[in-house]
CSV table of C-alpha atoms and ligand atoms in Angstrom, one decimal:
chain,number,residue,atom,x,y,z
A,16,MET,CA,10.2,-11.8,-22.7
A,17,ASP,CA,7.8,-11.8,-25.5
A,18,SER,CA,6.5,-15.3,-25.4
A,19,PHE,CA,5.8,-18.0,-22.9
A,20,LYS,CA,8.2,-20.1,-25.1
A,21,ASP,CA,11.1,-18.1,-23.6
A,22,PHE,CA,10.3,-19.5,-20.2
A,23,THR,CA,11.5,-22.9,-19.4
A,24,ILE,CA,8.1,-24.4,-18.5
A,25,SER,CA,6.8,-27.9,-18.8
A,26,LYS,CA,4.5,-29.0,-21.5
A,27,GLN,CA,1.6,-29.4,-19.0
A,28,LEU,CA,1.9,-25.8,-18.1
A,29,GLN,CA,2.2,-24.6,-21.7
A,30,TYR,CA,-1.0,-26.6,-22.6
A,31,ALA,CA,-2.9,-25.0,-19.7
A,32,ILE,CA,-1.8,-21.5,-20.8
A,33,ASP,CA,-2.8,-22.3,-24.4
A,34,ASP,CA,-6.2,-23.4,-23.2
A,35,LEU,CA,-6.6,-20.1,-21.4
A,36,GLY,CA,-5.7,-18.3,-24.6
A,37,PHE,CA,-2.9,-16.3,-23.1
A,38,GLU,CA,-0.6,-15.4,-26.0
A,39,LYS,CA,2.3,-13.7,-24.2
A,40,PRO,CA,3.4,-13.0,-20.7
A,41,THR,CA,2.3,-9.8,-19.0
A,42,PRO,CA,5.1,-7.5,-17.8
A,43,ILE,CA,4.9,-8.7,-14.2
A,44,GLN,CA,5.0,-12.3,-15.4
A,45,SER,CA,8.1,-11.6,-17.5
A,46,GLN,CA,9.9,-9.9,-14.7
A,47,ALA,CA,8.9,-12.3,-11.8
A,48,PHE,CA,9.5,-15.6,-13.5
A,49,SER,CA,13.3,-15.9,-13.3
A,50,VAL,CA,13.5,-14.2,-9.9
A,51,ILE,CA,11.0,-16.6,-8.3
A,52,LEU,CA,12.6,-19.6,-10.0
A,53,SER,CA,16.0,-18.6,-8.6
A,54,GLY,CA,14.7,-19.0,-5.1
A,55,LYS,CA,15.2,-15.4,-4.0
A,56,ASP,CA,12.8,-13.5,-1.9
A,57,MET,CA,10.7,-11.1,-4.0
A,58,VAL,CA,8.5,-8.1,-3.6
A,59,GLY,CA,6.2,-7.4,-6.5
A,60,ILE,CA,4.5,-4.0,-6.8
A,61,ALA,CA,1.5,-4.8,-9.0
A,62,GLN,CA,-2.2,-4.3,-9.0
A,63,THR,CA,-5.0,-6.8,-9.6
A,64,GLY,CA,-5.4,-7.2,-13.3
A,65,THR,CA,-1.7,-7.3,-14.1
A,66,GLY,CA,-1.7,-11.1,-14.2
A,67,LYS,CA,0.2,-11.4,-10.9
A,68,THR,CA,-1.5,-14.7,-9.9
A,69,LEU,CA,0.1,-16.5,-12.9
A,70,ALA,CA,3.3,-14.4,-12.3
A,71,TYR,CA,3.9,-16.2,-9.0
A,72,MET,CA,2.2,-19.5,-9.8
A,73,LEU,CA,3.9,-20.3,-13.0
A,74,PRO,CA,7.5,-20.6,-11.5
A,75,ILE,CA,6.0,-22.3,-8.4
A,76,LEU,CA,4.1,-24.9,-10.4
A,77,GLN,CA,7.1,-25.4,-12.7
A,78,GLU,CA,9.1,-26.5,-9.6
A,79,LEU,CA,6.4,-28.3,-7.7
A,80,LYS,CA,7.0,-32.0,-8.3
A,81,PHE,CA,4.3,-34.7,-7.8
A,82,SER,CA,4.2,-35.9,-4.2
A,83,LYS,CA,1.9,-37.9,-2.0
A,84,GLN,CA,3.1,-36.2,1.2
A,85,ALA,CA,0.3,-35.0,3.4
A,86,ASN,CA,1.7,-31.6,4.4
A,87,PRO,CA,1.5,-28.7,1.9
A,88,ARG,CA,4.7,-27.2,0.4
A,89,VAL,CA,3.2,-23.9,-0.9
A,90,LEU,CA,1.2,-21.4,1.1
A,91,VAL,CA,-0.6,-18.5,-0.5
A,92,MET,CA,-2.2,-16.0,1.8
A,93,VAL,CA,-4.8,-13.4,0.7
A,94,PRO,CA,-6.9,-11.0,2.7
A,95,THR,CA,-10.4,-12.1,1.8
A,96,ARG,CA,-12.6,-15.1,1.3
A,97,GLU,CA,-13.5,-13.9,-2.2
A,98,LEU,CA,-9.8,-13.8,-3.1
A,99,VAL,CA,-9.3,-17.3,-1.7
A,100,LEU,CA,-12.0,-18.6,-4.1
A,101,GLN,CA,-10.7,-16.7,-7.0
A,102,VAL,CA,-7.1,-17.7,-6.6
A,103,VAL,CA,-7.9,-21.4,-6.0
A,104,GLU,CA,-9.9,-21.3,-9.2
A,105,GLU,CA,-7.0,-19.7,-11.1
A,106,ILE,CA,-4.5,-22.1,-9.8
A,107,GLU,CA,-6.7,-25.0,-10.8
A,108,LYS,CA,-6.8,-23.7,-14.3
A,109,PHE,CA,-3.1,-23.3,-14.5
A,110,SER,CA,-2.5,-26.8,-13.1
A,111,LYS,CA,-5.1,-28.5,-15.3
A,112,TYR,CA,-2.6,-31.0,-16.7
A,113,LYS,CA,-0.8,-31.5,-13.4
A,114,SER,CA,-1.9,-33.4,-10.4
A,115,ASN,CA,-1.5,-30.9,-7.7
A,116,ARG,CA,-3.8,-30.9,-4.7
A,117,ILE,CA,-5.1,-27.3,-4.0
A,118,ILE,CA,-7.2,-26.4,-0.9
A,119,GLY,CA,-8.7,-23.1,-0.1
A,120,VAL,CA,-9.5,-22.2,3.6
A,121,TYR,CA,-11.1,-19.0,4.9
A,122,GLY,CA,-13.1,-17.8,7.9
A,123,GLY,CA,-16.8,-17.4,8.4
A,124,VAL,CA,-17.7,-21.0,7.5
A,125,ASN,CA,-17.6,-24.3,9.4
A,126,ILE,CA,-14.0,-25.2,10.3
A,127,ASN,CA,-14.7,-28.9,10.5
A,128,THR,CA,-15.4,-29.3,6.8
A,129,GLN,CA,-12.0,-27.7,6.1
A,130,LYS,CA,-10.3,-29.9,8.7
A,131,GLN,CA,-11.8,-32.9,7.0
A,132,ALA,CA,-10.6,-31.8,3.6
A,133,LEU,CA,-7.1,-31.3,4.9
A,134,THR,CA,-6.9,-34.9,6.1
A,135,GLU,CA,-6.7,-35.9,2.5
A,136,GLY,CA,-3.3,-34.1,2.1
A,137,SER,CA,-2.5,-31.0,0.0
A,138,ASP,CA,0.2,-29.4,-2.0
A,139,ILE,CA,-1.0,-25.8,-2.1
A,140,ILE,CA,-3.0,-24.0,0.5
A,141,VAL,CA,-4.7,-20.7,-0.3
A,142,ALA,CA,-5.8,-19.1,3.0
A,143,THR,CA,-6.9,-16.1,4.9
A,144,PRO,CA,-4.6,-15.5,7.8
A,145,GLY,CA,-7.1,-15.9,10.7
A,146,ARG,CA,-8.5,-19.3,9.6
A,147,LEU,CA,-5.1,-20.6,8.7
A,148,TYR,CA,-3.8,-19.8,12.1
A,149,ASP,CA,-6.8,-21.6,13.8
A,150,LEU,CA,-6.3,-24.7,11.6
A,151,VAL,CA,-2.6,-24.8,12.5
A,152,ILE,CA,-3.2,-24.3,16.3
A,153,SER,CA,-5.9,-27.1,16.2
A,154,ARG,CA,-3.3,-29.3,14.5
A,155,ALA,CA,-5.5,-29.9,11.5
A,156,LEU,CA,-2.7,-28.4,9.3
A,157,GLN,CA,1.1,-28.5,9.6
A,158,LEU,CA,3.3,-25.9,8.1
A,159,LYS,CA,6.7,-27.6,8.5
A,160,SER,CA,7.0,-28.5,4.9
A,161,ILE,CA,6.2,-25.1,3.4
A,162,LYS,CA,9.0,-24.1,1.0
A,163,LYS,CA,7.2,-21.1,-0.7
A,164,LEU,CA,5.2,-18.4,1.0
A,165,VAL,CA,3.2,-16.0,-1.1
A,166,ILE,CA,1.4,-13.1,0.5
A,167,ASP,CA,-0.9,-11.4,-2.0
A,168,GLU,CA,-2.5,-7.9,-1.6
A,169,VAL,CA,-0.4,-7.4,1.5
A,170,ASP,CA,-1.2,-3.7,1.8
A,171,VAL,CA,-4.9,-4.5,2.0
A,172,MET,CA,-4.1,-7.3,4.5
A,173,LEU,CA,-2.3,-4.8,6.8
A,174,ASP,CA,-5.0,-2.2,6.4
A,175,LEU,CA,-7.6,-4.8,7.5
A,176,GLY,CA,-5.5,-5.3,10.7
A,177,PHE,CA,-3.9,-8.7,9.9
A,178,ARG,CA,-0.5,-7.7,11.1
A,179,PHE,CA,-0.6,-9.8,14.2
A,180,GLN,CA,-1.9,-12.9,12.5
A,181,LEU,CA,0.8,-12.5,9.8
A,182,THR,CA,3.5,-12.3,12.5
A,183,ASN,CA,2.1,-15.3,14.3
A,184,ILE,CA,2.1,-17.4,11.1
A,185,PHE,CA,5.7,-16.3,10.2
A,186,GLU,CA,6.7,-17.8,13.6
A,187,LEU,CA,5.2,-21.1,12.7
A,188,LEU,CA,6.8,-21.4,9.3
A,189,PRO,CA,10.1,-23.2,8.6
A,190,GLU,CA,13.0,-20.7,8.5
A,191,ARG,CA,14.3,-22.0,5.2
A,192,ARG,CA,11.6,-20.9,2.8
A,193,GLN,CA,11.2,-18.5,-0.1
A,194,ASN,CA,9.1,-15.4,0.6
A,195,ILE,CA,7.1,-13.8,-2.2
A,196,MET,CA,4.9,-10.7,-1.6
A,197,PHE,CA,2.6,-8.6,-3.8
A,198,SER,CA,1.3,-5.2,-3.0
A,199,ALA,CA,-0.3,-2.6,-5.1
A,200,THR,CA,1.2,0.2,-3.0
A,201,MET,CA,4.2,0.5,-0.8
A,202,THR,CA,3.4,1.8,2.7
A,203,GLU,CA,5.4,2.1,5.9
A,204,HIS,CA,3.6,-0.9,7.1
A,205,VAL,CA,4.4,-3.1,4.1
A,206,ASN,CA,8.0,-2.0,4.3
A,207,ALA,CA,8.1,-2.9,8.0
A,208,ILE,CA,7.1,-6.5,7.2
A,209,ILE,CA,9.7,-6.7,4.4
A,210,GLN,CA,12.4,-5.4,6.8
A,211,ASP,CA,11.4,-7.9,9.5
A,212,PHE,CA,10.9,-11.1,7.5
A,213,PHE,CA,12.4,-11.0,4.1
A,214,ILE,CA,16.0,-11.6,3.1
A,215,ASN,CA,17.5,-9.2,0.5
A,216,PRO,CA,14.3,-9.3,-1.6
A,217,VAL,CA,14.4,-8.4,-5.3
A,218,THR,CA,11.7,-5.8,-6.1
A,219,VAL,CA,9.9,-6.0,-9.4
A,220,SER,CA,7.4,-3.3,-10.1
A,221,VAL,CA,4.9,-2.7,-12.9
A,222,ALA,CA,2.3,-0.8,-10.9
A,223,VAL,CA,2.9,2.7,-12.4
A,224,SER,CA,5.0,4.4,-14.9
A,225,GLY,CA,7.1,7.4,-13.8
A,226,THR,CA,5.7,9.5,-16.6
A,227,PRO,CA,2.7,11.5,-15.6
A,228,LEU,CA,0.0,12.4,-18.1
A,229,ASP,CA,0.5,15.7,-19.9
A,230,ASN,CA,-3.0,16.8,-19.0
A,231,ILE,CA,-2.3,16.8,-15.3
A,232,SER,CA,-0.9,20.1,-14.0
A,233,GLN,CA,1.2,19.7,-10.9
A,234,TYR,CA,1.9,22.3,-8.2
A,235,CYS,CA,3.5,22.1,-4.8
A,236,TYR,CA,3.3,24.3,-1.6
A,237,PRO,CA,5.9,24.3,1.2
A,238,VAL,CA,3.9,24.3,4.4
A,239,PRO,CA,5.4,24.2,7.9
A,240,ASN,CA,3.0,21.8,9.7
A,241,PHE,CA,-0.2,19.8,9.7
A,242,TYR,CA,-2.5,22.5,11.0
A,243,THR,CA,-1.1,25.1,8.6
A,244,LYS,CA,-1.8,22.6,5.8
A,245,ILE,CA,-5.4,22.6,7.1
A,246,ASN,CA,-5.5,26.4,6.9
A,247,LEU,CA,-4.2,26.3,3.3
A,248,LEU,CA,-6.6,23.5,2.3
A,249,VAL,CA,-9.6,25.4,3.8
A,250,SER,CA,-8.6,28.6,2.0
A,251,LEU,CA,-8.3,26.7,-1.4
A,252,LEU,CA,-11.6,24.8,-1.0
A,253,ARG,CA,-13.5,28.0,-0.4
A,254,ASP,CA,-13.2,28.6,-4.1
A,255,LYS,CA,-16.1,26.2,-5.1
A,256,GLU,CA,-15.9,27.2,-8.8
A,257,THR,CA,-12.4,25.9,-9.2
A,258,TYR,CA,-12.4,23.1,-6.7
A,259,LYS,CA,-15.3,21.2,-8.1
A,260,LYS,CA,-14.6,17.6,-7.2
A,261,VAL,CA,-11.6,17.1,-5.0
A,262,LEU,CA,-9.9,13.9,-3.7
A,263,VAL,CA,-7.7,14.6,-0.7
A,264,PHE,CA,-5.1,11.9,0.1
A,265,VAL,CA,-3.5,11.2,3.4
A,266,SER,CA,-1.3,8.3,4.3
A,267,ASN,CA,-3.1,6.8,7.2
A,268,LYS,CA,-6.6,6.6,8.8
A,269,LYS,CA,-5.7,8.6,11.9
A,270,SER,CA,-4.8,11.6,9.7
A,271,ALA,CA,-7.9,11.0,7.6
A,272,ASP,CA,-10.1,11.3,10.7
A,273,LEU,CA,-8.4,14.3,12.0
A,274,LEU,CA,-8.5,16.1,8.7
A,275,PHE,CA,-12.2,15.2,8.2
A,276,GLN,CA,-13.2,16.5,11.6
A,277,GLU,CA,-11.4,19.8,10.9
A,278,LEU,CA,-12.8,20.2,7.4
A,279,GLU,CA,-16.3,19.4,8.6
A,280,ASN,CA,-16.2,22.6,10.8
A,281,TYR,CA,-15.9,24.7,7.7
A,282,PHE,CA,-17.7,22.7,4.9
A,283,ASP,CA,-20.0,20.4,6.8
A,284,SER,CA,-21.9,18.1,4.4
A,285,GLU,CA,-19.6,19.0,1.5
A,286,ILE,CA,-17.0,16.6,2.9
A,287,ALA,CA,-16.9,12.8,3.1
A,288,VAL,CA,-14.2,10.4,4.3
A,289,ILE,CA,-13.3,6.8,3.6
A,290,HIS,CA,-10.9,4.5,5.3
A,291,SER,CA,-10.8,1.0,6.6
A,292,ASN,CA,-12.1,1.8,10.1
A,293,LYS,CA,-15.4,3.0,8.6
A,294,THR,CA,-18.1,0.4,7.9
A,295,GLN,CA,-18.7,-0.9,4.5
A,296,ASN,CA,-22.0,0.8,4.3
A,297,TYR,CA,-20.6,4.1,5.4
A,298,ARG,CA,-17.9,3.9,2.7
A,299,ILE,CA,-20.3,2.9,-0.1
A,300,ARG,CA,-22.5,5.9,0.9
A,301,SER,CA,-19.6,8.3,0.9
A,302,ILE,CA,-18.4,7.2,-2.5
A,303,GLU,CA,-22.0,7.3,-4.0
A,304,ASN,CA,-22.5,10.8,-2.6
A,305,PHE,CA,-19.2,11.9,-4.0
A,306,ASN,CA,-19.9,10.4,-7.4
A,307,ASN,CA,-23.3,12.0,-7.7
A,308,GLU,CA,-21.8,15.3,-6.6
A,309,GLU,CA,-23.7,15.6,-3.3
A,310,THR,CA,-20.3,15.9,-1.6
A,311,ARG,CA,-17.5,18.0,-3.1
A,312,VAL,CA,-14.5,16.7,-1.2
A,313,LEU,CA,-13.5,13.1,-0.4
A,314,VAL,CA,-10.8,12.5,2.1
A,315,THR,CA,-9.1,9.1,1.6
A,316,THR,CA,-6.1,6.9,2.3
A,317,ASP,CA,-4.1,5.4,-0.5
A,318,ILE,CA,-5.4,2.0,0.0
A,319,MET,CA,-9.1,2.8,0.3
A,320,SER,CA,-9.2,4.7,-3.0
A,321,ARG,CA,-7.8,1.7,-4.9
A,322,GLY,CA,-10.0,0.3,-7.6
A,323,LEU,CA,-12.7,3.0,-7.1
A,324,ASP,CA,-14.2,4.2,-10.3
A,325,LEU,CA,-14.2,8.0,-9.6
A,326,ASN,CA,-14.8,10.1,-12.6
A,327,GLU,CA,-14.0,13.7,-13.4
A,328,ILE,CA,-11.9,14.6,-10.4
A,329,SER,CA,-10.9,18.2,-10.8
A,330,HIS,CA,-8.2,18.2,-8.2
A,331,VAL,CA,-6.1,15.6,-6.4
A,332,ILE,CA,-4.6,17.1,-3.2
A,333,ASN,CA,-1.7,15.3,-1.6
A,334,PHE,CA,-2.2,16.5,2.0
A,335,ASP,CA,1.0,14.7,2.8
A,336,THR,CA,3.9,13.7,0.7
A,337,PRO,CA,4.0,9.9,0.1
A,338,SER,CA,7.2,8.4,1.2
A,339,PHE,CA,7.1,6.0,-1.7
A,340,PRO,CA,7.1,8.0,-5.0
A,341,GLU,CA,5.1,5.4,-6.8
A,342,ASN,CA,2.2,6.2,-4.5
A,343,TYR,CA,2.2,9.8,-5.7
A,344,MET,CA,1.8,8.5,-9.3
A,345,HIS,CA,-1.1,6.3,-8.2
A,346,ARG,CA,-2.7,9.3,-6.5
A,347,ILE,CA,-2.4,11.9,-9.3
A,348,GLY,CA,-3.6,9.3,-11.8
A,349,ARG,CA,-7.0,9.7,-10.3
A,350,THR,CA,-7.4,13.0,-12.1
A,351,GLY,CA,-6.8,13.9,-15.7
A,352,ARG,CA,-8.6,10.8,-16.9
A,353,ALA,CA,-10.1,10.3,-20.3
A,354,GLU,CA,-8.3,13.3,-21.8
A,355,LYS,CA,-9.9,15.7,-19.2
A,356,LYS,CA,-7.6,18.3,-17.6
A,357,GLY,CA,-6.7,17.7,-14.0
A,358,THR,CA,-4.7,19.4,-11.3
A,359,SER,CA,-2.6,17.9,-8.5
A,360,LEU,CA,-1.4,19.8,-5.5
A,361,LEU,CA,1.3,18.6,-3.1
A,362,PHE,CA,1.7,20.0,0.4
A,363,TYR,CA,5.1,19.3,1.9
A,364,THR,CA,6.8,20.1,5.1
A,365,GLU,CA,10.5,20.5,5.5
A,366,LYS,CA,10.6,16.9,6.7
A,367,GLU,CA,8.8,15.7,3.7
A,368,GLU,CA,11.0,17.6,1.2
A,369,PRO,CA,13.3,14.6,0.5
A,370,ALA,CA,10.2,12.6,-0.4
A,371,LYS,CA,9.1,15.4,-2.8
A,372,ILE,CA,12.6,15.3,-4.4
A,373,ALA,CA,12.3,11.5,-4.8
A,374,ILE,CA,9.0,12.0,-6.6
A,375,GLU,CA,10.5,14.6,-8.9
A,376,THR,CA,13.4,12.3,-9.6
A,377,LEU,CA,11.1,9.5,-10.5
A,378,MET,CA,9.1,11.7,-12.9
A,379,ASN,CA,12.2,13.5,-14.1
A,380,ILE,CA,10.4,16.8,-13.8
A,381,ASP,CA,10.1,19.5,-11.2
A,382,ILE,CA,6.7,20.1,-9.7
A,383,SER,CA,5.8,23.8,-10.2
A,384,PHE,CA,6.5,25.7,-7.0
A,385,ASN,CA,3.8,27.8,-5.4
A,386,GLU,CA,4.4,30.2,-2.5
A,387,LEU,CA,2.3,29.6,0.6
A,388,PRO,CA,-0.1,32.5,0.1
A,389,ALA,CA,0.7,35.3,2.5
A,390,GLU,CA,-2.9,35.3,4.0
A,391,ILE,CA,-2.6,31.8,5.2
A,392,GLU,CA,-2.2,31.8,9.0
A,393,ILE,CA,0.8,29.8,10.1
A,394,SER,CA,-0.4,27.6,12.9
A,395,THR,CA,1.6,27.1,16.0
A,396,LYS,CA,-0.5,24.1,17.0
A,397,LEU,CA,1.5,20.9,16.5
A,398,THR,CA,0.4,17.3,16.2
A,399,LEU,CA,2.0,14.8,18.6
A,400,GLU,CA,4.4,13.7,15.9
A,401,GLU,CA,5.5,17.3,15.2
A,402,GLN,CA,6.2,18.2,18.8
A,403,PRO,CA,9.9,18.4,19.7
A,404,ARG,CA,10.8,15.4,21.7
A,405,SER,CA,12.7,15.6,24.9
A,406,GLY,CA,13.8,11.9,25.3
A,407,GLU,CA,11.4,9.2,24.1
A,408,ARG,CA,7.9,10.0,25.3
A,409,GLU,CA,5.5,7.1,25.4
A,410,ASP,CA,2.8,8.9,23.5
A,411,SER,CA,4.9,10.6,20.9
A,412,ILE,CA,4.9,7.7,18.4
A,413,LYS,CA,4.6,8.4,14.7
A,414,ILE,CA,1.0,8.6,13.5
A,415,GLU,CA,1.8,6.2,10.7
A,416,GLU,CA,2.9,3.6,13.1
A,417,ASP,CA,0.1,3.9,15.6
A,418,ASP,CA,-1.8,0.8,14.6
A,419,LEU,CA,1.1,-1.5,14.0
A,420,GLY,CA,1.0,-3.1,17.4
A,421,LYS,CA,3.6,-3.8,20.0
A,422,GLY,CA,5.7,-6.2,18.0
A,423,PHE,CA,6.5,-3.5,15.5
A,424,HIS,CA,7.7,-1.1,18.1
A,425,GLU,CA,9.9,-3.7,19.7
A,426,LYS,CA,11.5,-4.4,16.4
A,427,LYS,CA,12.0,-0.7,15.8
A,428,GLU,CA,13.9,-0.4,19.0
A,429,LYS,CA,16.1,-3.3,18.0
A,430,ASN,CA,16.7,-1.7,14.6
A,431,LYS,CA,17.7,1.6,16.3
A,432,LYS,CA,20.5,-0.3,18.1
A,433,THR,CA,22.0,-1.1,14.7
A,434,ASN,CA,21.7,2.6,14.0
A,435,GLN,CA,19.9,2.2,10.7
A,436,GLY,CA,17.1,4.8,11.0
A,437,GLY,CA,19.0,7.1,13.3
A,438,SER,CA,21.9,8.0,11.1
A,439,TYR,CA,19.6,8.5,8.1
A,440,ARG,CA,17.6,11.0,10.0
A,441,ARG,CA,20.7,12.7,11.3
A,442,ASN,CA,22.0,13.1,7.8
A,443,LEU,CA,18.7,14.6,6.7
A,444,LYS,CA,18.6,17.0,9.6
A,445,GLN,CA,22.0,18.2,8.6
A,446,LYS,CA,21.0,18.7,5.1
A,447,TYR,CA,17.6,20.3,5.6
A,448,LYS,CA,18.1,22.4,8.7
A,449,LYS,CA,15.3,22.6,11.2
A,450,PRO,CA,13.5,26.0,11.6
A,451,LYS,CA,14.6,27.7,14.7
A,452,THR,CA,11.1,27.9,16.1
A,453,ARG,CA,8.1,26.0,14.9
A,454,GLY,CA,5.2,28.0,13.5
A,455,ASP,CA,7.7,30.7,12.5
A,456,LYS,CA,6.0,33.9,11.3
A,457,ASN,CA,8.9,34.5,9.0
A,458,TYR,CA,8.5,31.1,7.2
A,459,ASN,CA,7.1,32.6,4.1
A,460,ARG,CA,9.8,35.3,3.9
A,461,ARG,CA,12.6,32.8,4.2
A,462,ASN,CA,11.1,30.4,1.7
A,463,LYS,CA,10.6,33.1,-1.0
A,464,LYS,CA,14.2,32.7,-2.0
A,465,ARG,CA,13.7,29.1,-3.2
B,18,AMP,P1,-4.6,-11.2,-11.9
B,18,AMP,O1,-3.9,-9.9,-11.9
B,18,AMP,O2,-3.8,-12.3,-11.5
B,18,AMP,O3,-5.9,-11.0,-11.1
B,18,AMP,O4,-5.1,-11.5,-13.4
B,18,AMP,C1,-6.0,-10.7,-14.1
B,18,AMP,C2,-6.6,-11.4,-15.3
B,18,AMP,O5,-5.6,-11.5,-16.4
B,18,AMP,C3,-7.1,-12.8,-15.0
B,18,AMP,O6,-8.4,-12.9,-15.6
B,18,AMP,C4,-6.1,-13.7,-15.7
B,18,AMP,O7,-6.7,-14.9,-16.1
B,18,AMP,C5,-5.6,-12.8,-16.9
B,18,AMP,N1,-4.3,-13.1,-17.4
B,18,AMP,C6,-3.2,-13.5,-16.6
B,18,AMP,N2,-2.1,-13.7,-17.4
B,18,AMP,C7,-2.5,-13.3,-18.7
B,18,AMP,C8,-1.8,-13.3,-19.9
B,18,AMP,N3,-0.5,-13.6,-20.0
B,18,AMP,N4,-2.4,-12.9,-21.0
B,18,AMP,C9,-3.8,-12.6,-20.9
B,18,AMP,N5,-4.5,-12.6,-19.8
B,18,AMP,C10,-3.9,-13.0,-18.7
């Protein structure tokens, strides 16, 4: 849709948009409007700056009739206090000509002032999960009239460890409600929330295009396991002339720590790491050091690198293959900026090959294939996740799921009974046959034929 006139919005909303000087809807606004208005659950893949706040608020405000009732009908959850303030301010601008009562609540400040404000009644609550939960438990706020739930920046929320609070809040909400979620990246954790709490959501995505920049050269290496990936990475990084400024991506903080420790043995102060378990100061220092070229290699998770202004990255190394192809596009987009040439390398195991194929399908190109160099030692050491399982061992959970908490694993068990994940894995196993022995010395020879 090219104009806000194409939306069926009230005069009050149109006036507010005119006042803001917005001439036409952004792509996420065009796509989300009718979906949200239809009442369906929605998952939006969009970053800050895409106009996503108005994308969900416009249809919600359009529907929200004047009411004197005390309990709120719309709940917007965001990960930080700063975002609460920003979103409240935005919503106030959008509803300038409507009489909606909007209240923001967040932790770290006196709860009594917020309790007091809530006694006046509200239509829209914007909240961080922890404080919201405290207010509900202390009966200062009732959620029984909530019709629309928006969770914004859900990937950040989960990375900050809000999974439990989110689950608790879901339990307190009325079952009949519309769920709307925004995330800049898709992760296993985000997907788990969707599977657990959303009903047939419509996905709208504007985060990335599937067309990579021409100035990024892309190569991939088949590698049998985690520790062989480390051997390959060490061997590549030894070439300091070529690998000048390298961003290494892993999908979770546990792998980030493991990789960092291993690389430190070889490169010491040339390596830095950032992820959400590190303190803010540590992260700021790591990024500064990387930017002023005191460190050459930065290990990061998808979420932590978001929004960072990192210039002149020579190489993006995908130490693992993202399960969601869009995340690969995000990653490689960190190099090849401002017309500079950039290179992206992708390491993939046999298990990750379907994800690599999904990436190639999204881009509609094949990533150039590189043999695993013959001098790279094939490690026989396996991570817990890679070890063959004899029955379900308690400690052999997937790395990616390690910090999801008990509730997640319980649900997974339930899902297994319906045979969703199992049959998929079985099919994959049939298609991509397992190597006879792990850490096989003949791995290179066999893969040469590809
Ligand atoms: P958001 O992604 O919601 O944080 O929005 C990013 C910025 O874009 C905010 O400053 C909005 O006020 C602004 N914005 C939202 N929608 C539009 C639009 N249709 N045209 C121009 N600017 C917009």
